[in-house]
Coordinates of C-alpha atoms in Angstrom, one line a residue:
M1 CA 190.4 64.8 3.4
V2 CA 186.9 63.6 3.6
K3 CA 187.9 60.0 2.5
A4 CA 190.6 60.2 5.3
I5 CA 187.9 61.1 7.8
Q6 CA 185.7 58.4 6.6
R7 CA 188.4 55.9 6.9
L8 CA 189.2 57.0 10.4
M9 CA 185.7 57.0 11.4
Q10 CA 185.6 53.4 10.3
T11 CA 188.9 52.6 12.1
Y12 CA 187.6 54.0 15.3
P13 CA 183.9 53.7 15.4
M14 CA 183.8 53.7 19.2
L15 CA 184.8 57.3 19.4
E16 CA 182.1 59.9 19.9
R17 CA 181.8 61.8 16.7
N18 CA 180.9 65.1 18.5
Q19 CA 184.3 64.9 20.5
I20 CA 186.4 64.9 17.5
F21 CA 184.4 67.0 15.1
H22 CA 185.8 70.4 16.2
E23 CA 189.3 69.2 15.7
A24 CA 188.6 67.3 12.4
S25 CA 186.9 70.5 11.2
A26 CA 189.7 72.6 12.2
Q27 CA 192.1 70.3 10.0
M28 CA 189.9 70.6 7.2
T29 CA 189.8 74.4 7.2
R30 CA 193.6 74.3 7.5
H31 CA 193.7 72.4 4.3
L32 CA 190.9 74.1 2.2
V33 CA 191.3 77.6 3.5
H34 CA 194.8 78.0 4.4
G35 CA 196.4 75.7 1.8
V36 CA 198.1 73.3 4.2
A37 CA 199.0 70.1 2.1
A38 CA 196.4 67.3 2.6
V39 CA 199.1 64.7 3.6
E40 CA 199.9 67.1 6.5
A41 CA 196.4 67.7 7.6
I42 CA 195.7 63.9 7.2
D43 CA 198.7 63.2 9.5
E44 CA 197.3 65.6 12.2
L45 CA 193.9 64.1 11.8
E46 CA 195.4 60.5 12.5
R47 CA 197.2 62.0 15.6
I48 CA 193.9 63.4 16.8
F49 CA 191.9 60.0 16.2
A50 CA 194.6 58.2 18.0
R51 CA 194.8 60.7 21.0
Q52 CA 190.9 60.3 21.2
Y53 CA 191.2 56.5 21.1
Q54 CA 193.7 56.7 23.9
Q55 CA 191.7 58.7 26.1
H56 CA 188.7 56.3 25.3
L57 CA 190.8 53.4 26.5
D58 CA 192.0 55.3 29.7
A59 CA 188.3 56.1 30.5
L60 CA 187.5 52.4 30.1
K61 CA 190.3 51.3 32.3
K62 CA 189.2 53.8 35.0
D63 CA 185.6 52.7 34.8
A64 CA 186.7 49.1 35.2
Q65 CA 188.8 49.7 38.4
P66 CA 187.2 48.8 41.4
S67 CA 186.1 51.6 43.8

C-alpha cells in the first residue's frame, strides 16, 4: 500500500497531498484494519488519484477561460 501511494504521488505530483490524504488514509485503514485485499485497496487508490487529477484539470480549464 505504501509503495502504491508513493508511486501515485510520483505519477500525480501536481495534486495537493492534503486533498487526497483523507481518502488515501481510509483505503489504508480498509486494508490494514478491515482486511480488504491490497489489490482492491490499491485499485480504489488509483481511482481516487485519477478523480482528483480530473478535478485538477477541470479547475485549470475553468481558470483558463476568459471571464
